[in-house]
Coordinates of C-alpha atoms and ligand atoms in Angstrom, one line a residue:
M1 CA -0.3 0.0 0.1
N2 CA 1.4 3.6 -0.8
E3 CA -1.3 5.4 0.9
K4 CA 0.2 8.3 2.6
M5 CA -2.5 10.3 3.4
F6 CA -6.5 10.4 3.6
C7 CA -8.7 13.1 2.7
F8 CA -11.9 13.2 0.9
Q9 CA -13.7 16.3 2.1
C10 CA -14.0 18.1 -1.2
Q11 CA -15.7 17.7 -4.8
E12 CA -12.5 17.3 -6.5
T13 CA -11.1 14.6 -4.2
A14 CA -9.1 12.0 -6.4
K15 CA -10.9 9.7 -8.5
G16 CA -13.9 10.9 -6.9
T17 CA -13.1 8.7 -3.9
G18 CA -10.1 10.2 -1.6
C19 CA -7.2 12.0 -2.0
T20 CA -4.3 9.1 -0.7
L21 CA -0.8 10.4 -2.0
K22 CA -1.1 13.9 -2.2
G23 CA -4.5 16.2 -2.4
V24 CA -5.8 17.6 -5.8
C25 CA -5.6 20.8 -4.1
G26 CA -2.3 20.7 -3.6
K27 CA -2.3 20.0 0.0
E28 CA 1.2 17.5 0.9
A29 CA 0.4 14.4 2.8
T30 CA 2.8 15.7 5.5
T31 CA 0.5 18.8 5.9
S32 CA -2.6 16.2 5.8
A33 CA -1.0 14.7 8.7
M34 CA -0.6 18.0 10.5
M35 CA -4.4 18.6 10.1
D36 CA -5.4 15.1 11.3
M37 CA -3.2 15.9 14.4
L38 CA -5.1 19.5 15.0
L39 CA -8.4 17.4 14.6
F40 CA -7.3 15.0 17.0
S41 CA -6.4 17.8 19.4
V42 CA -9.7 19.7 18.8
R43 CA -11.4 16.5 19.6
G44 CA -9.8 15.9 23.0
L45 CA -10.4 19.4 24.1
C46 CA -14.1 19.4 23.2
I47 CA -14.5 16.0 25.6
A48 CA -13.4 18.2 28.2
T49 CA -15.1 21.6 27.6
S50 CA -18.4 19.5 27.1
M51 CA -17.8 18.0 30.2
L52 CA -17.4 21.5 31.8
R53 CA -20.3 22.8 30.3
E54 CA -22.2 19.9 31.6
K55 CA -21.7 21.5 34.9
E56 CA -22.0 24.9 33.8
I57 CA -18.5 25.9 33.9
E58 CA -17.7 28.6 31.6
I59 CA -15.1 27.9 28.7
P60 CA -12.9 30.8 28.2
E61 CA -13.2 32.6 25.1
E62 CA -9.9 31.5 24.1
V63 CA -10.8 28.0 23.9
D64 CA -14.0 29.0 21.4
R65 CA -11.9 31.1 19.5
F66 CA -9.4 28.4 19.0
V67 CA -11.5 25.7 17.8
I68 CA -13.3 27.8 15.0
D69 CA -9.9 28.7 14.1
A70 CA -8.6 25.0 13.9
L71 CA -11.8 23.8 12.0
F72 CA -11.9 26.8 9.6
T73 CA -7.6 26.1 9.1
T74 CA -8.6 22.7 7.9
I75 CA -11.0 23.9 5.4
T76 CA -9.8 22.8 1.7
N77 CA -7.9 25.4 0.4
A78 CA -7.5 27.3 3.7
N79 CA -3.9 26.6 5.1
F80 CA -0.9 25.0 3.4
D81 CA 1.3 26.0 6.2
E82 CA 2.2 23.0 7.9
Q83 CA 4.4 24.6 10.2
T84 CA 1.6 26.9 11.3
I85 CA -0.7 24.0 11.7
Q86 CA 1.7 22.1 13.8
H87 CA 1.5 24.8 16.4
K88 CA -2.0 24.9 16.2
A89 CA -1.9 21.3 17.2
E90 CA 0.2 22.0 20.1
K91 CA -2.0 24.6 21.1
G92 CA -4.6 22.4 21.1
F93 CA -3.2 19.9 23.1
R94 CA -2.0 22.6 25.7
L95 CA -5.6 23.8 25.9
R96 CA -6.9 20.5 26.1
D97 CA -4.5 19.4 29.0
S98 CA -5.6 23.0 30.9
M99 CA -9.3 22.0 30.3
I100 CA -8.8 18.6 31.6
K101 CA -7.1 20.0 34.8
E102 CA -9.9 22.8 35.5
A103 CA -12.2 19.8 35.1
T104 CA -10.3 17.8 37.8
K105 CA -10.4 21.4 40.2
H106 CA -14.4 21.0 40.0
G107 CA -14.5 17.2 40.8
V108 CA -15.1 16.3 37.2
K109 CA -13.3 13.2 35.8
V110 CA -12.5 13.2 32.2
P111 CA -12.5 9.7 30.8
G112 CA -9.6 8.2 29.7
F113 CA -9.8 8.1 25.8
D114 CA -6.9 8.2 23.3
E115 CA -7.9 12.1 22.5
T116 CA -7.5 12.8 26.3
M117 CA -4.8 11.0 27.0
Y118 CA -1.9 11.2 24.2
S119 CA 1.1 13.0 25.4
G120 CA 3.5 12.9 22.3
K121 CA 5.6 16.1 21.3
S122 CA 5.7 17.2 17.7
D123 CA 8.3 14.9 16.9
D124 CA 6.2 12.2 17.0
F125 CA 3.0 14.0 15.5
Y126 CA 3.6 12.3 12.0
K127 CA 3.8 8.8 13.1
K128 CA 0.5 9.2 15.4
S129 CA -1.2 10.4 12.5
V130 CA -1.5 7.7 10.8
D131 CA -3.7 6.4 13.7
V132 CA -5.8 9.7 14.4
G133 CA -7.2 10.8 10.6
V134 CA -10.5 9.9 9.0
L135 CA -10.0 6.0 8.4
R136 CA -10.0 5.6 12.3
E137 CA -13.7 4.8 11.9
E138 CA -14.0 1.6 10.2
R139 CA -18.0 1.6 9.8
E140 CA -18.2 3.6 6.6
D141 CA -21.6 4.1 7.2
I142 CA -20.8 5.6 10.5
R143 CA -17.7 7.3 9.0
S144 CA -19.7 9.1 6.6
L145 CA -22.2 10.5 8.7
K146 CA -19.4 11.4 11.2
E147 CA -17.3 13.2 8.4
L148 CA -20.7 15.0 6.8
I149 CA -21.1 16.4 10.5
M150 CA -17.3 17.5 10.9
Y151 CA -17.7 19.2 7.2
G152 CA -20.6 20.8 8.5
L153 CA -19.2 22.5 11.4
K154 CA -16.0 23.1 9.6
G155 CA -18.2 25.5 7.7
I156 CA -20.0 26.7 10.4
S157 CA -16.7 27.9 12.1
A158 CA -15.8 29.7 9.1
Y159 CA -19.1 31.8 9.3
L160 CA -18.6 32.2 12.9
D161 CA -15.0 33.3 12.4
H162 CA -16.0 36.2 10.4
A163 CA -19.1 37.1 12.6
L164 CA -16.4 37.1 15.4
N165 CA -13.8 39.6 13.5
L166 CA -16.9 42.3 13.3
G167 CA -17.5 41.8 17.6
F168 CA -20.9 39.6 17.2
K169 CA -20.1 36.2 18.9
S170 CA -22.8 33.1 19.5
R171 CA -21.6 31.5 22.9
E172 CA -24.5 28.8 21.9
S173 CA -23.2 28.2 18.6
C174 CA -19.5 27.5 19.9
A175 CA -21.1 25.3 22.9
F176 CA -23.0 23.4 19.9
I177 CA -19.9 22.9 18.3
Q178 CA -17.8 21.5 20.8
N179 CA -20.4 19.2 22.5
T180 CA -21.0 17.6 18.9
I181 CA -17.5 17.0 18.4
A182 CA -17.2 15.0 21.7
A183 CA -20.4 13.1 20.6
I184 CA -19.6 12.0 17.8
T185 CA -16.0 11.4 19.2
V186 CA -16.8 9.2 22.4
K187 CA -20.4 8.1 22.1
D188 CA -21.5 4.9 20.2
L189 CA -24.3 6.9 18.3
D190 CA -26.2 4.6 15.5
M191 CA -27.2 6.0 12.2
T192 CA -30.8 7.5 13.3
Q193 CA -29.1 9.3 15.9
L194 CA -26.4 10.8 13.4
I195 CA -29.0 11.8 11.4
M196 CA -30.5 13.6 13.8
L197 CA -27.4 15.2 14.5
V198 CA -27.0 16.0 10.6
L199 CA -30.3 17.6 10.8
E200 CA -29.2 19.9 13.8
T201 CA -25.6 20.8 12.4
G202 CA -28.0 22.0 9.4
S203 CA -30.0 24.4 11.6
Y204 CA -26.5 26.0 13.4
G205 CA -25.4 26.0 10.2
F206 CA -28.7 28.6 9.3
K207 CA -28.0 30.2 12.5
S208 CA -24.4 31.0 11.7
M209 CA -25.1 32.5 8.2
E210 CA -28.2 34.5 10.2
L211 CA -25.5 35.7 12.6
L212 CA -22.8 36.9 9.9
D213 CA -26.0 38.5 8.1
E214 CA -26.5 40.6 11.0
A215 CA -22.6 41.0 11.6
N216 CA -22.3 42.5 8.3
T217 CA -25.5 44.3 7.5
K218 CA -24.9 46.2 11.3
T219 CA -21.8 47.1 10.6
F220 CA -22.0 47.9 6.8
G221 CA -25.1 48.3 5.9
Y222 CA -27.7 46.6 3.7
P223 CA -26.6 45.5 0.3
E224 CA -28.1 47.5 -2.6
A225 CA -28.5 46.7 -6.0
S226 CA -25.1 47.9 -7.8
Y227 CA -22.7 47.8 -10.7
V228 CA -19.4 46.7 -10.2
N229 CA -16.6 48.0 -12.5
I230 CA -14.6 44.7 -13.8
G231 CA -12.1 46.7 -15.6
T232 CA -9.0 48.5 -14.2
M233 CA -7.6 52.0 -13.5
K234 CA -3.9 53.2 -14.0
R235 CA -3.1 53.6 -10.3
H236 CA -0.7 51.1 -8.1
A237 CA -2.9 48.9 -6.4
I238 CA -3.9 46.1 -4.0
L239 CA -6.2 43.1 -4.6
V240 CA -8.3 41.4 -1.6
S241 CA -9.9 37.8 -1.8
G242 CA -11.9 35.7 0.7
H243 CA -14.7 36.6 2.6
D244 CA -13.7 38.6 5.4
L245 CA -15.2 42.1 5.0
K246 CA -13.6 43.1 8.3
D247 CA -10.0 42.9 7.2
L248 CA -11.3 45.0 3.8
E249 CA -12.7 47.6 5.8
M250 CA -9.3 48.4 7.7
L251 CA -7.3 47.9 4.4
L252 CA -9.6 50.5 3.0
E253 CA -9.0 53.1 6.1
Q254 CA -5.4 52.7 5.7
T255 CA -5.2 53.3 2.1
K256 CA -7.5 56.2 2.1
G257 CA -6.1 59.3 0.0
I258 CA -3.0 57.8 -0.6
G259 CA -2.6 57.2 -4.2
I260 CA -3.1 53.2 -4.1
D261 CA -6.5 51.6 -5.6
V262 CA -8.4 48.5 -3.8
Y263 CA -9.4 45.9 -5.7
T264 CA -12.0 42.9 -4.7
H265 CA -11.5 39.2 -6.2
G266 CA -13.3 36.0 -5.8
E267 CA -15.3 36.2 -3.3
M268 CA -14.9 39.6 -1.7
L269 CA -16.9 40.9 -5.0
P270 CA -20.0 41.5 -2.9
A271 CA -18.3 43.9 -0.6
N272 CA -19.1 46.8 -3.6
A273 CA -22.9 46.3 -2.6
Y274 CA -22.3 47.5 0.6
P275 CA -23.3 51.3 2.0
L276 CA -20.4 51.8 4.0
F277 CA -17.7 50.5 1.3
K278 CA -19.1 52.6 -1.4
K279 CA -17.7 55.6 1.0
Y280 CA -14.2 54.8 0.0
P281 CA -13.7 56.1 -3.5
H282 CA -10.6 53.9 -4.2
L283 CA -12.3 51.1 -4.0
V284 CA -12.6 50.6 -7.7
G285 CA -14.1 47.4 -8.6
N286 CA -13.2 43.4 -8.9
Y287 CA -10.4 41.9 -10.7
G288 CA -10.7 38.7 -12.0
N289 CA -12.8 35.4 -11.3
A290 CA -13.3 32.3 -9.3
W291 CA -10.6 31.3 -6.8
W292 CA -9.5 28.2 -9.4
R293 CA -8.1 31.3 -11.7
Q294 CA -5.8 33.1 -9.5
K295 CA -2.7 31.8 -10.9
E296 CA -3.1 33.4 -14.2
E297 CA -5.2 36.6 -12.6
F298 CA -2.5 36.6 -9.7
E299 CA 0.6 37.2 -12.2
K300 CA -1.2 39.8 -13.8
F301 CA -2.6 42.0 -11.2
N302 CA 1.0 43.0 -10.3
G303 CA 0.5 44.1 -7.2
P304 CA 0.1 42.6 -3.7
I305 CA -2.7 40.2 -2.8
L306 CA -4.4 39.6 0.6
M307 CA -6.0 36.3 1.0
T308 CA -8.6 36.6 4.2
T309 CA -9.7 32.9 3.8
N310 CA -10.1 30.1 1.5
C311 CA -9.3 29.6 -1.6
I312 CA -5.9 29.5 -2.5
V313 CA -4.2 27.5 -4.8
P314 CA -0.7 26.8 -4.4
P315 CA 1.5 28.8 -6.5
P316 CA 3.6 27.4 -9.1
P317 CA 7.2 27.1 -8.2
K318 CA 7.9 30.3 -10.7
A319 CA 5.2 32.2 -10.0
N320 CA 6.2 36.0 -10.1
Y321 CA 3.0 37.0 -7.2
V322 CA 4.2 34.6 -4.2
K323 CA 6.1 37.4 -2.7
R324 CA 3.3 39.7 -3.8
M325 CA 0.8 37.3 -1.6
F326 CA -0.1 37.6 1.8
T327 CA -2.4 35.8 4.3
T328 CA -4.5 36.5 7.5
N329 CA -7.1 34.8 9.7
S330 CA -7.1 31.1 9.3
A331 CA -5.3 31.3 5.7
G332 CA -1.8 30.5 5.4
Y333 CA 0.8 29.8 2.9
P334 CA 4.6 28.8 3.3
G335 CA 6.6 31.8 2.2
C336 CA 3.8 34.3 2.3
K337 CA 3.8 36.9 5.0
H338 CA 0.9 36.3 7.3
I339 CA -0.8 39.4 9.2
E340 CA -1.9 38.7 12.8
A341 CA -4.2 41.1 14.5
D342 CA -3.3 43.0 17.6
E343 CA -5.1 42.1 20.8
K344 CA -7.8 44.4 19.5
G345 CA -8.1 42.8 16.6
W346 CA -6.2 45.6 14.3
K347 CA -4.2 44.7 11.9
D348 CA -1.1 46.4 10.3
F349 CA -0.8 46.5 6.8
S350 CA 1.7 48.9 6.0
D351 CA 3.7 45.8 4.0
L352 CA 1.4 45.6 1.5
I353 CA 1.1 49.1 1.0
R354 CA 4.8 49.7 0.7
L355 CA 4.8 46.9 -1.7
A356 CA 2.0 48.5 -3.9
Y357 CA 4.0 51.7 -4.5
I358 CA 6.8 49.7 -6.1
C359 CA 4.5 47.1 -8.0
E360 CA 3.2 48.3 -11.5
P361 CA -0.8 49.0 -11.8
P362 CA -3.0 45.7 -13.0
E363 CA -3.2 44.7 -16.4
P364 CA -6.3 44.4 -17.7
I365 CA -8.3 41.2 -17.9
D366 CA -12.0 42.3 -18.3
E367 CA -13.6 45.0 -19.0
G368 CA -17.4 46.6 -18.3
T369 CA -19.4 46.0 -15.2
V370 CA -21.3 43.1 -13.2
T371 CA -24.7 43.9 -11.2
I372 CA -24.7 42.3 -7.6
G373 CA -26.3 43.2 -4.3
F374 CA -29.5 41.3 -4.1
A375 CA -29.4 39.9 -0.6
H376 CA -33.0 39.7 0.8
H377 CA -33.5 43.1 1.8
Q378 CA -33.0 44.2 -1.8
I379 CA -35.1 41.7 -3.0
I380 CA -38.0 42.4 -0.7
K381 CA -37.7 46.3 -1.7
L382 CA -38.4 45.1 -5.0
G383 CA -41.1 43.0 -3.4
D384 CA -44.2 44.5 -5.9
E385 CA -42.4 44.5 -8.8
V386 CA -41.4 40.6 -8.3
L387 CA -44.9 39.7 -6.8
K388 CA -46.3 41.8 -10.0
A389 CA -44.3 39.9 -12.4
I390 CA -44.8 36.3 -10.6
K391 CA -48.7 36.9 -10.8
S392 CA -48.5 38.2 -14.8
G393 CA -46.8 35.3 -15.5
K394 CA -43.5 37.0 -16.3
I395 CA -41.5 35.2 -13.9
R396 CA -42.6 31.6 -13.8
K397 CA -40.2 30.2 -11.5
F398 CA -36.8 30.9 -9.4
V399 CA -33.7 28.7 -9.7
V400 CA -31.4 29.0 -6.9
M401 CA -27.9 28.1 -8.3
A402 CA -25.6 29.2 -5.4
G403 CA -22.7 27.6 -4.1
C404 CA -19.0 27.0 -5.0
D405 CA -16.8 26.9 -8.3
G406 CA -14.2 24.8 -9.5
R407 CA -11.5 23.7 -11.6
M408 CA -13.0 20.4 -13.4
K409 CA -14.4 21.0 -16.6
D410 CA -17.4 19.2 -15.9
R411 CA -18.4 22.8 -14.6
E412 CA -19.1 24.2 -17.6
Y413 CA -22.3 22.2 -17.0
Y414 CA -23.4 25.7 -14.8
T415 CA -22.6 27.8 -17.9
E416 CA -24.8 25.9 -20.0
F417 CA -27.5 25.4 -17.7
A418 CA -27.5 29.4 -17.2
K419 CA -27.8 30.1 -20.8
A420 CA -30.4 27.5 -21.2
V421 CA -32.6 28.9 -18.4
P422 CA -35.9 30.1 -20.5
D423 CA -36.6 34.1 -20.1
D424 CA -39.4 33.5 -17.2
V425 CA -37.3 31.7 -14.7
V426 CA -35.1 33.6 -12.5
I427 CA -31.6 32.5 -11.6
L428 CA -30.9 33.4 -7.7
T429 CA -27.2 33.1 -6.9
A430 CA -24.4 33.2 -4.2
G431 CA -20.8 32.3 -3.7
C432 CA -18.2 32.2 -6.1
A433 CA -20.3 29.5 -8.5
K434 CA -21.6 32.8 -9.8
Y435 CA -18.5 33.2 -11.8
R436 CA -19.9 30.4 -14.3
Y437 CA -22.2 33.0 -15.7
N438 CA -22.1 36.6 -14.1
K439 CA -20.8 37.9 -17.4
L440 CA -22.6 36.7 -19.8
N441 CA -25.4 39.5 -19.6
L442 CA -28.4 37.2 -19.7
G443 CA -30.9 40.0 -19.6
M444 CA -33.7 41.5 -17.4
I445 CA -37.1 40.5 -16.8
G446 CA -39.0 44.0 -16.8
D447 CA -36.5 45.8 -14.3
I448 CA -35.3 42.9 -12.6
P449 CA -32.1 40.9 -13.7
K450 CA -32.5 37.6 -14.6
V451 CA -29.5 36.7 -12.7
L452 CA -30.0 38.0 -8.9
D453 CA -26.5 37.6 -6.8
A454 CA -27.2 37.9 -3.0
G455 CA -23.5 37.8 -2.2
Q456 CA -21.1 35.4 -0.6
C457 CA -21.7 31.5 0.0
N458 CA -23.2 32.7 3.6
D459 CA -25.5 35.0 1.7
T460 CA -27.2 31.8 0.7
Y461 CA -29.2 33.0 3.8
S462 CA -30.1 35.6 1.6
L463 CA -31.8 33.4 -0.5
I464 CA -33.5 31.3 2.0
M465 CA -35.0 34.5 3.1
T466 CA -36.6 35.4 -0.2
A467 CA -38.2 31.9 -0.4
L468 CA -39.6 32.5 3.2
W469 CA -40.7 35.9 1.9
L470 CA -42.2 34.2 -1.1
K471 CA -44.3 31.9 1.1
Q472 CA -45.6 34.1 2.7
K473 CA -46.4 36.7 0.4
L474 CA -47.8 33.4 -2.3
G475 CA -49.8 32.0 1.0
A476 CA -48.1 28.9 0.1
D477 CA -48.1 26.0 3.1
D478 CA -44.9 24.6 2.3
I479 CA -41.7 26.2 1.5
N480 CA -41.7 23.3 -1.1
D481 CA -44.6 24.3 -2.4
L482 CA -43.1 27.5 -4.0
P483 CA -42.0 28.1 -7.6
V484 CA -38.5 27.7 -6.3
V485 CA -35.7 25.1 -7.5
F486 CA -32.7 24.0 -6.0
N487 CA -29.2 23.2 -8.4
I488 CA -26.2 24.0 -5.9
A489 CA -22.5 23.8 -6.7
W490 CA -20.5 22.3 -4.2
Y491 CA -17.1 21.9 -4.0
E492 CA -15.6 22.6 -0.1
Q493 CA -17.2 22.4 3.3
K494 CA -19.0 26.0 3.3
A495 CA -21.1 24.4 0.5
V496 CA -21.5 21.3 2.9
I497 CA -23.4 23.5 5.7
V498 CA -25.2 25.8 3.0
L499 CA -26.7 22.0 2.0
L500 CA -27.3 20.7 5.4
A501 CA -28.8 24.2 6.4
L502 CA -31.6 23.8 3.7
L503 CA -32.3 20.2 4.5
S504 CA -32.8 21.7 8.4
L505 CA -35.4 23.8 6.7
G506 CA -37.1 20.4 5.3
I507 CA -36.1 21.8 1.5
K508 CA -36.4 19.0 -0.8
N509 CA -35.5 18.2 -4.1
I510 CA -31.9 20.0 -4.1
H511 CA -29.8 18.8 -6.9
I512 CA -25.9 19.0 -6.0
G513 CA -23.3 18.9 -8.6
P514 CA -20.9 18.6 -10.3
T515 CA -20.9 15.2 -8.2
L516 CA -22.0 13.6 -5.2
P517 CA -19.7 13.6 -2.3
A518 CA -17.4 11.0 -1.9
F519 CA -18.0 10.9 1.4
L520 CA -21.8 10.0 1.3
S521 CA -21.5 6.6 1.4
P522 CA -23.7 4.0 -0.7
N523 CA -26.6 3.8 2.3
V524 CA -26.1 7.3 3.3
R525 CA -26.9 8.6 -0.1
K526 CA -29.9 6.4 -0.2
V527 CA -31.3 8.0 2.9
L528 CA -30.5 11.1 1.4
V529 CA -32.4 10.3 -1.5
E530 CA -35.4 8.7 0.4
K531 CA -35.9 11.1 2.8
F532 CA -35.3 14.6 1.2
N533 CA -35.3 13.6 -3.0
L534 CA -31.5 14.9 -3.2
G535 CA -30.4 14.8 -6.5
T536 CA -27.3 15.5 -8.8
I537 CA -26.8 16.7 -12.4
N538 CA -27.4 15.2 -15.5
K539 CA -27.5 16.6 -18.9
V540 CA -28.4 20.2 -19.2
D541 CA -31.6 20.0 -21.4
D542 CA -33.0 17.0 -19.4
D543 CA -32.0 19.2 -16.6
I544 CA -33.8 22.2 -17.7
K545 CA -37.0 19.9 -18.6
E546 CA -36.9 18.2 -15.2
M547 CA -36.2 21.2 -13.2
L548 CA -38.1 24.0 -14.8
A549 CA -40.9 22.3 -16.0
Ligands
LIG601 FE1 -8.3 16.1 -1.9 FE2 -10.0 17.9 -1.7 FE3 -8.9 16.9 0.5 FE4 -7.5 18.5 -0.9 S1 -9.4 19.0 0.5 S2 -6.5 16.7 0.0 S3 -8.5 17.9 -3.0 S4 -10.2 15.7 -1.1
LIG602 FE1 -15.9 29.8 -3.3 FE2 -13.5 28.5 -2.2 FE3 -17.0 27.4 -1.6 FE4 -17.6 30.4 -0.7 S1 -14.2 30.6 -2.0 S2 -17.9 29.2 -2.0 S3 -15.3 27.5 -3.1

């Protein structure tokens, strides 16, 4: 056996079954081992904190933050920096030990599992990692459901992290994450119990998106329908990618009036629709497309790039932009400077600013504009028009095409699907999936754009709110009776939590693609198909007929 690692958490996993030598994403086997150790330390820590919580003993804020960061760090394409991940695992064991000590102080005995007793040091981590990865659970169906829950919790953690950076915290969600990790580690849960936990994870996913929506809109205002420039200007510039709006705000403040432009990239595009960001004239537009095209686009951008979250594509060895790339939050890449926040959450971006002055301005790769800003508040503002269009038959259906983009060729399906959507059907989108069709100028239905972009993947919350608003206005008894269908593209674990959130709301007939997750065992797939009519995608023509009938 040549296997050096095992990871099957994303859509691009090798052969549709699992990466065993090196990640298709570029993750090295040794980095994967360190991530397994990090999650191992988190499991031990969560066993201790869940017992403390049972006794109503307060868990330090540092522990909640650590668990969120650790889970986010292991999301696909977030962090490739093995040394950083090792340090995080070491910290995980330290925190675990201090929580166990705290438990002992309160007369609580933490049971002896490998997760709570392992005492190896970092030079033992690679050896130990062999026993603690995904395959430690031998029962395929149980493993499948436990990993489904873990991936959902990773997605929740990412959203909680952005909310936390804006000062919005949910202790309840932190407790749920830690109690759930403890439960799936130590309890002998059967399939039925695990499926219940999958749905509960989904409902916490919904809550985390709601919290992030609250954090973003209370801080930056309600997104407004906006045209965003996708061309380039002539000045030196900095590019900001990822999901974290707080980072963008700090960077815009530090680059005010100094002759530097700022562009968004990838999942940061929706920032351009928030009223607060419109107040910065040097936020000049969006550069490029979805994450997987960053190799060519970052070369051409010429200036410094800030990665606030996933998705990072490992730069090729000769890439000219490695020295221009910076990471922050849970993101990391070896050789790229990581920018930490101070104790008040402030980040110093002066290294990027200095570098921007000596870099050439960006090379143009697009021109014109894209239309964004159709989060729930904006759609509900258009309410009467939307309802009139539905009643007059101008809008017959809505198709939710949220989720991720990816590099595989079969994702051309989504471009073809969007092109084939009839003129009386509105596409509701969020996440980086939209880059497959958001520059196609698919037209308008009256005054309503045919593609309504709500924002980032977490803004699927807005699409759900739009569906619930329609349910109320159209007097439907059940969300499944609405003229709304779901054709979701997935890639990483944020899309997993989006899917679980939809399932937890009782939404049925969701299609996910381009393939079903490798981590769903045949039996688990069967349950999801039987219980929720979960489907995948086929040929565009057939799907258009079936979904939009
Ligand atoms: Fe493979 Fe995806 Fe895991 Fe990367 S994240 S190692 S591509 S399954
Ligand atoms: Fe995209 Fe990574 Fe998932 Fe936030 S940025 S949706 S793939």
